[in-house]
CSV table of C-alpha atoms in Angstrom, one decimal:
chain,number,residue,atom,x,y,z
A,1,MET,CA,-158.8,16.6,159.9
A,2,SER,CA,-157.0,16.2,156.6
A,3,ASP,CA,-153.8,14.2,156.2
A,4,TRP,CA,-152.0,17.4,155.0
A,5,ILE,CA,-152.9,19.2,158.3
A,6,ASN,CA,-151.8,16.1,160.3
A,7,ALA,CA,-148.5,16.2,158.4
A,8,ILE,CA,-147.9,19.8,159.2
A,9,ILE,CA,-148.7,19.2,162.9
A,10,LEU,CA,-146.3,16.3,163.1
A,11,GLY,CA,-143.7,18.2,161.2
A,12,VAL,CA,-143.8,21.0,163.8
A,13,VAL,CA,-143.6,18.5,166.6
A,14,GLU,CA,-140.6,16.8,165.0
A,15,GLY,CA,-138.7,20.0,164.3
A,16,LEU,CA,-139.4,21.4,167.8
A,17,THR,CA,-138.4,18.3,169.7
A,18,GLU,CA,-135.6,16.6,167.7
A,19,PHE,CA,-132.7,18.5,169.1
A,20,ILE,CA,-133.9,19.1,172.7
A,21,PRO,CA,-133.7,16.3,175.3
A,22,VAL,CA,-137.5,15.5,175.4
A,23,SER,CA,-137.7,12.7,172.8
A,24,SER,CA,-139.0,13.6,169.4
A,25,THR,CA,-140.1,10.0,168.7
A,26,GLY,CA,-142.0,9.9,171.9
A,27,HIS,CA,-143.7,13.2,171.2
A,28,LEU,CA,-144.5,12.1,167.6
A,29,LEU,CA,-146.1,8.9,168.8
A,30,LEU,CA,-148.1,10.6,171.5
A,31,THR,CA,-149.3,13.3,169.0
A,32,LYS,CA,-150.3,10.6,166.6
A,33,LEU,CA,-152.4,9.0,169.3
A,34,LEU,CA,-154.0,12.3,170.2
A,35,LEU,CA,-154.8,13.0,166.6
A,36,GLY,CA,-156.3,9.5,166.3
A,37,LEU,CA,-154.0,8.5,163.4
A,38,PRO,CA,-153.8,4.8,162.5
A,39,ASP,CA,-150.7,2.7,162.9
A,40,GLY,CA,-148.6,1.7,159.8
A,41,PHE,CA,-148.0,4.7,157.5
A,42,TRP,CA,-147.9,7.3,160.3
A,43,ASP,CA,-145.3,5.3,162.2
A,44,THR,CA,-143.1,5.3,159.1
A,45,PHE,CA,-143.9,9.0,158.5
A,46,ALA,CA,-142.7,9.8,162.0
A,47,VAL,CA,-139.3,8.3,161.2
A,48,LEU,CA,-138.9,9.6,157.7
A,49,ILE,CA,-139.6,13.3,158.5
A,50,GLN,CA,-136.8,13.2,161.1
A,51,LEU,CA,-134.4,13.6,158.2
A,52,GLY,CA,-135.9,17.0,157.5
A,53,ALA,CA,-134.8,18.3,160.9
A,54,ILE,CA,-131.4,16.7,160.5
A,55,LEU,CA,-130.8,18.6,157.2
A,56,ALA,CA,-131.3,21.7,159.3
A,57,ILE,CA,-128.1,20.8,161.1
A,58,VAL,CA,-126.3,20.3,157.8
A,59,ALA,CA,-127.5,23.7,156.6
A,60,LEU,CA,-126.5,25.5,159.8
A,61,TYR,CA,-123.1,23.8,160.1
A,62,PHE,CA,-122.4,23.4,156.4
A,63,GLY,CA,-119.2,25.6,156.5
A,64,ARG,CA,-117.6,23.7,159.4
A,65,LEU,CA,-118.6,20.3,158.1
A,66,TRP,CA,-117.5,21.0,154.6
A,67,GLN,CA,-114.2,22.2,155.9
A,68,VAL,CA,-113.8,18.9,157.6
A,69,VAL,CA,-114.6,17.0,154.4
A,70,ILE,CA,-112.2,18.8,152.2
A,71,THR,CA,-109.3,18.7,154.7
A,72,LEU,CA,-109.7,15.0,155.6
A,73,PRO,CA,-106.6,14.1,153.5
A,74,THR,CA,-104.4,16.9,154.9
A,75,LYS,CA,-105.5,17.6,158.5
A,76,ALA,CA,-105.2,15.3,161.4
A,77,GLU,CA,-107.8,17.3,163.3
A,78,SER,CA,-110.4,16.7,160.6
A,79,ARG,CA,-109.7,13.0,160.5
A,80,ARG,CA,-109.9,12.8,164.3
A,81,PHE,CA,-113.2,14.6,164.4
A,82,ALA,CA,-114.7,12.3,161.7
A,83,LEU,CA,-113.4,9.3,163.6
A,84,SER,CA,-115.0,10.5,166.8
A,85,VAL,CA,-118.4,10.8,165.2
A,86,LEU,CA,-118.0,7.4,163.5
A,87,ILE,CA,-117.0,5.7,166.8
A,88,ALA,CA,-120.0,7.3,168.5
A,89,PHE,CA,-122.3,6.3,165.6
A,90,ILE,CA,-121.4,2.6,165.5
A,91,PRO,CA,-123.1,1.3,168.7
A,92,GLY,CA,-126.4,2.8,167.9
A,93,ALA,CA,-126.3,1.7,164.3
A,94,ILE,CA,-125.6,-1.9,165.2
A,95,ALA,CA,-128.3,-1.9,167.9
A,96,GLY,CA,-130.8,-0.2,165.6
A,97,LEU,CA,-130.2,-2.8,162.8
A,98,LEU,CA,-130.5,-5.8,165.2
A,99,LEU,CA,-133.5,-4.5,167.1
A,100,HIS,CA,-135.4,-2.6,164.3
A,101,ASP,CA,-138.4,-4.9,164.1
A,102,ILE,CA,-138.8,-5.1,167.9
A,103,ILE,CA,-138.6,-1.3,168.2
A,104,LYS,CA,-141.3,-0.8,165.5
A,105,THR,CA,-143.7,-3.6,166.5
A,106,VAL,CA,-143.3,-3.7,170.3
A,107,LEU,CA,-141.8,-0.5,171.7
A,108,PHE,CA,-143.6,1.9,169.3
A,109,GLU,CA,-146.9,0.3,170.4
A,110,SER,CA,-146.3,1.1,174.1
A,111,PRO,CA,-147.5,4.6,174.8
A,112,ARG,CA,-147.3,4.1,178.6
A,113,LEU,CA,-143.6,3.1,178.2
A,114,ILE,CA,-143.1,6.4,176.4
A,115,CYS,CA,-144.8,8.4,179.2
A,116,TRP,CA,-142.8,6.7,181.9
A,117,SER,CA,-139.5,7.2,180.0
A,118,LEU,CA,-140.3,10.9,179.7
A,119,ILE,CA,-141.0,11.2,183.4
A,120,ILE,CA,-138.0,9.2,184.6
A,121,GLY,CA,-135.7,11.1,182.1
A,122,GLY,CA,-137.0,14.4,183.5
A,123,PHE,CA,-135.8,13.5,187.0
A,124,VAL,CA,-132.5,12.3,185.5
A,125,PHE,CA,-132.0,15.7,183.9
A,126,PHE,CA,-132.8,17.5,187.1
A,127,ALA,CA,-130.1,15.5,188.8
A,128,LEU,CA,-127.7,16.0,185.9
A,129,ASP,CA,-128.1,19.8,185.9
A,130,ARG,CA,-127.3,19.9,189.6
A,131,TRP,CA,-124.6,17.2,190.1
A,132,ALA,CA,-122.9,16.7,186.7
A,133,PRO,CA,-119.1,16.4,187.0
A,134,LYS,CA,-117.1,19.6,186.4
A,135,PRO,CA,-116.5,19.8,182.7
A,136,THR,CA,-113.0,19.4,181.2
A,137,GLU,CA,-114.0,19.3,177.5
A,138,THR,CA,-115.4,22.4,175.9
A,139,ASP,CA,-115.0,21.7,172.1
A,140,ALA,CA,-117.4,19.3,170.5
A,141,MET,CA,-115.0,18.8,167.6
A,142,THR,CA,-112.0,17.6,169.7
A,143,LEU,CA,-113.5,15.1,172.1
A,144,PRO,CA,-111.3,12.1,173.2
A,145,LEU,CA,-112.2,8.9,171.3
A,146,VAL,CA,-113.0,7.1,174.5
A,147,THR,CA,-115.5,9.8,175.4
A,148,SER,CA,-117.1,9.5,171.9
A,149,LEU,CA,-117.4,5.7,172.4
A,150,VAL,CA,-119.2,6.2,175.7
A,151,ILE,CA,-121.5,8.8,174.2
A,152,GLY,CA,-122.3,6.3,171.4
A,153,LEU,CA,-123.1,3.6,174.0
A,154,PHE,CA,-125.4,6.0,175.8
A,155,GLN,CA,-127.2,6.7,172.5
A,156,CYS,CA,-128.3,3.1,172.4
A,157,LEU,CA,-130.7,4.0,175.3
A,158,ALA,CA,-132.6,6.1,172.8
A,159,LEU,CA,-133.9,3.1,171.0
A,160,VAL,CA,-136.6,3.1,173.7
A,161,PRO,CA,-139.2,5.7,172.6
A,162,GLY,CA,-139.4,8.4,175.2
A,163,VAL,CA,-135.7,8.3,176.2
A,164,SER,CA,-134.6,10.9,173.6
A,165,ARG,CA,-131.6,10.5,171.3
A,166,SER,CA,-130.3,13.9,172.1
A,167,GLY,CA,-131.0,13.4,175.8
A,168,ALA,CA,-129.1,10.1,175.9
A,169,THR,CA,-126.1,11.6,174.1
A,170,ILE,CA,-126.1,14.8,176.2
A,171,LEU,CA,-126.3,12.6,179.4
A,172,GLY,CA,-123.4,10.5,178.3
A,173,SER,CA,-121.4,13.6,177.3
A,174,MET,CA,-121.9,15.4,180.6
A,175,LEU,CA,-121.1,12.4,182.6
A,176,MET,CA,-117.8,12.2,180.7
A,177,LYS,CA,-117.1,15.8,181.7
A,178,VAL,CA,-118.1,17.5,178.4
A,179,GLU,CA,-119.4,21.1,178.9
A,180,LYS,CA,-123.2,21.3,178.3
A,181,ARG,CA,-123.0,23.5,175.2
A,182,ALA,CA,-120.4,21.2,173.6
A,183,ALA,CA,-122.5,18.2,174.7
A,184,ALA,CA,-125.5,19.6,172.8
A,185,GLU,CA,-123.4,20.5,169.8
A,186,PHE,CA,-121.8,17.0,169.6
A,187,SER,CA,-125.4,15.6,169.8
A,188,PHE,CA,-126.2,17.7,166.7
A,189,PHE,CA,-123.2,16.2,164.8
A,190,LEU,CA,-124.0,12.7,165.8
A,191,ALA,CA,-127.6,13.1,164.8
A,192,ILE,CA,-126.6,13.4,161.1
A,193,PRO,CA,-125.4,9.8,160.4
A,194,ILE,CA,-127.7,8.1,162.9
A,195,MET,CA,-130.9,9.7,161.6
A,196,ALA,CA,-129.8,9.4,158.0
A,197,GLY,CA,-129.3,5.7,158.6
A,198,ALA,CA,-132.7,5.3,160.3
A,199,PHE,CA,-134.3,7.2,157.4
A,200,ALA,CA,-132.6,5.0,154.8
A,201,LEU,CA,-133.5,1.7,156.6
A,202,ASP,CA,-137.2,2.7,157.1
A,203,ALA,CA,-137.5,4.0,153.5
A,204,TRP,CA,-136.1,0.8,152.2
A,205,LYS,CA,-138.2,-1.5,154.3
A,206,ASN,CA,-141.4,0.4,153.4
A,207,ARG,CA,-140.6,1.2,149.8
A,208,HIS,CA,-143.5,-0.9,148.5
A,209,ALA,CA,-146.0,0.3,151.0
A,210,ILE,CA,-145.8,4.1,150.3
A,211,SER,CA,-148.0,5.4,147.5
A,212,MET,CA,-147.3,8.6,145.4
A,213,ASP,CA,-150.0,10.4,147.4
A,214,GLN,CA,-148.2,9.6,150.6
A,215,VAL,CA,-144.9,10.8,149.2
A,216,GLY,CA,-146.5,14.3,148.9
A,217,ILE,CA,-147.6,14.1,152.6
A,218,ILE,CA,-144.2,13.0,153.7
A,219,ALA,CA,-142.6,15.9,151.7
A,220,VAL,CA,-144.8,18.4,153.6
A,221,GLY,CA,-143.9,17.0,157.0
A,222,PHE,CA,-140.2,16.8,155.9
A,223,GLY,CA,-140.2,20.5,154.9
A,224,VAL,CA,-142.0,21.7,158.0
A,225,SER,CA,-139.6,19.8,160.3
A,226,PHE,CA,-136.6,21.3,158.4
A,227,VAL,CA,-137.8,24.9,158.9
A,228,VAL,CA,-138.8,24.4,162.6
A,229,GLY,CA,-135.6,22.4,163.3
A,230,PHE,CA,-133.5,25.2,161.8
A,231,ILE,CA,-135.1,27.8,164.1
A,232,VAL,CA,-134.7,25.6,167.2
A,233,VAL,CA,-131.0,24.9,166.5
A,234,ARG,CA,-130.3,28.6,165.9
A,235,THR,CA,-131.6,29.4,169.5
A,236,LEU,CA,-130.9,26.2,171.5
A,237,LEU,CA,-127.2,26.5,172.3
A,238,ASP,CA,-127.6,30.0,173.8
A,239,PHE,CA,-130.7,28.8,175.7
A,240,VAL,CA,-128.8,25.8,177.2
A,241,GLY,CA,-125.8,27.9,178.1
A,242,LYS,CA,-128.0,30.3,180.1
A,243,ARG,CA,-130.7,28.1,181.5
A,244,GLY,CA,-129.3,24.5,181.5
A,245,PHE,CA,-131.5,21.5,181.1
A,246,ALA,CA,-134.0,22.0,183.9
A,247,PRO,CA,-136.7,23.5,181.7
A,248,PHE,CA,-136.6,20.4,179.5
A,249,ALA,CA,-136.8,18.2,182.6
A,250,TRP,CA,-140.0,20.0,183.6
A,251,TRP,CA,-141.3,19.6,180.0
A,252,ARG,CA,-140.6,15.9,180.0
A,253,ILE,CA,-142.4,15.4,183.4
A,254,VAL,CA,-145.5,17.4,182.4
A,255,VAL,CA,-145.9,15.7,179.0
A,256,GLY,CA,-145.3,12.3,180.6
A,257,ILE,CA,-147.9,12.8,183.3
A,258,GLY,CA,-150.3,14.4,180.9
A,259,GLY,CA,-149.9,11.4,178.6
A,260,LEU,CA,-150.6,8.9,181.4
A,261,VAL,CA,-153.7,10.8,182.4
A,262,PHE,CA,-155.0,10.8,178.8
A,263,LEU,CA,-154.3,7.1,178.4
A,264,THR,CA,-156.1,6.3,181.6
A,265,MET,CA,-159.1,8.5,180.7
A,266,THR,CA,-159.4,6.8,177.3
A,267,GLY,CA,-158.8,3.3,178.6
A,268,ARG,CA,-155.7,2.7,176.5
């Protein structure tokens, strides 16, 4: 299979899974394993194309986000929202910087860890859907700062592949009594700085290892993840509002068990 087709497949997987609580990184790494792709470039590729999906958020929420930017000097509400995202961003950013090498060289090389993280997270989401505290916060743009900090601390769990960045932030949000639709939306907003930072860090660390031919492959994956991510975000909030997170819990468990079976059959 050509690298261009592999790039398209991984781009679809990224766009499909980035914003739902099933772990896009875990799915990308398992897909890379299924496709028989070597380590190195394809691990970096998996991180870099995540920015394509994140730009889908910017495109869909551009009006609201731009309104916040232009009213920062004049509106307390805009400054408070920006501060809440910054506060939630800081714990994950610090942990990511400190643990970047361990994550890439140890955790990314542990497919069984990914599978078990998916399975355990699935059962957590079943419990969350059933026993989450009654929500008191319904607007993702007006969360208390303490709530934002707790969400940011939960996001650090997502440094383990298979946990899911959106899953960890949604879990923290709902435990802090944020309504599930608002929890998903705040996860979208928080994805912008954290994934942009991960993109910049990985691009810088691998700037000498990426050839011009590989830039084209990355661009294809980037574009596909943007388009698929755009479609997913357009439909996700209504889906979550109607169905909750149980379908994603089943998804995680089925993929995790399937991954373990594959690893056992192939002796990995």
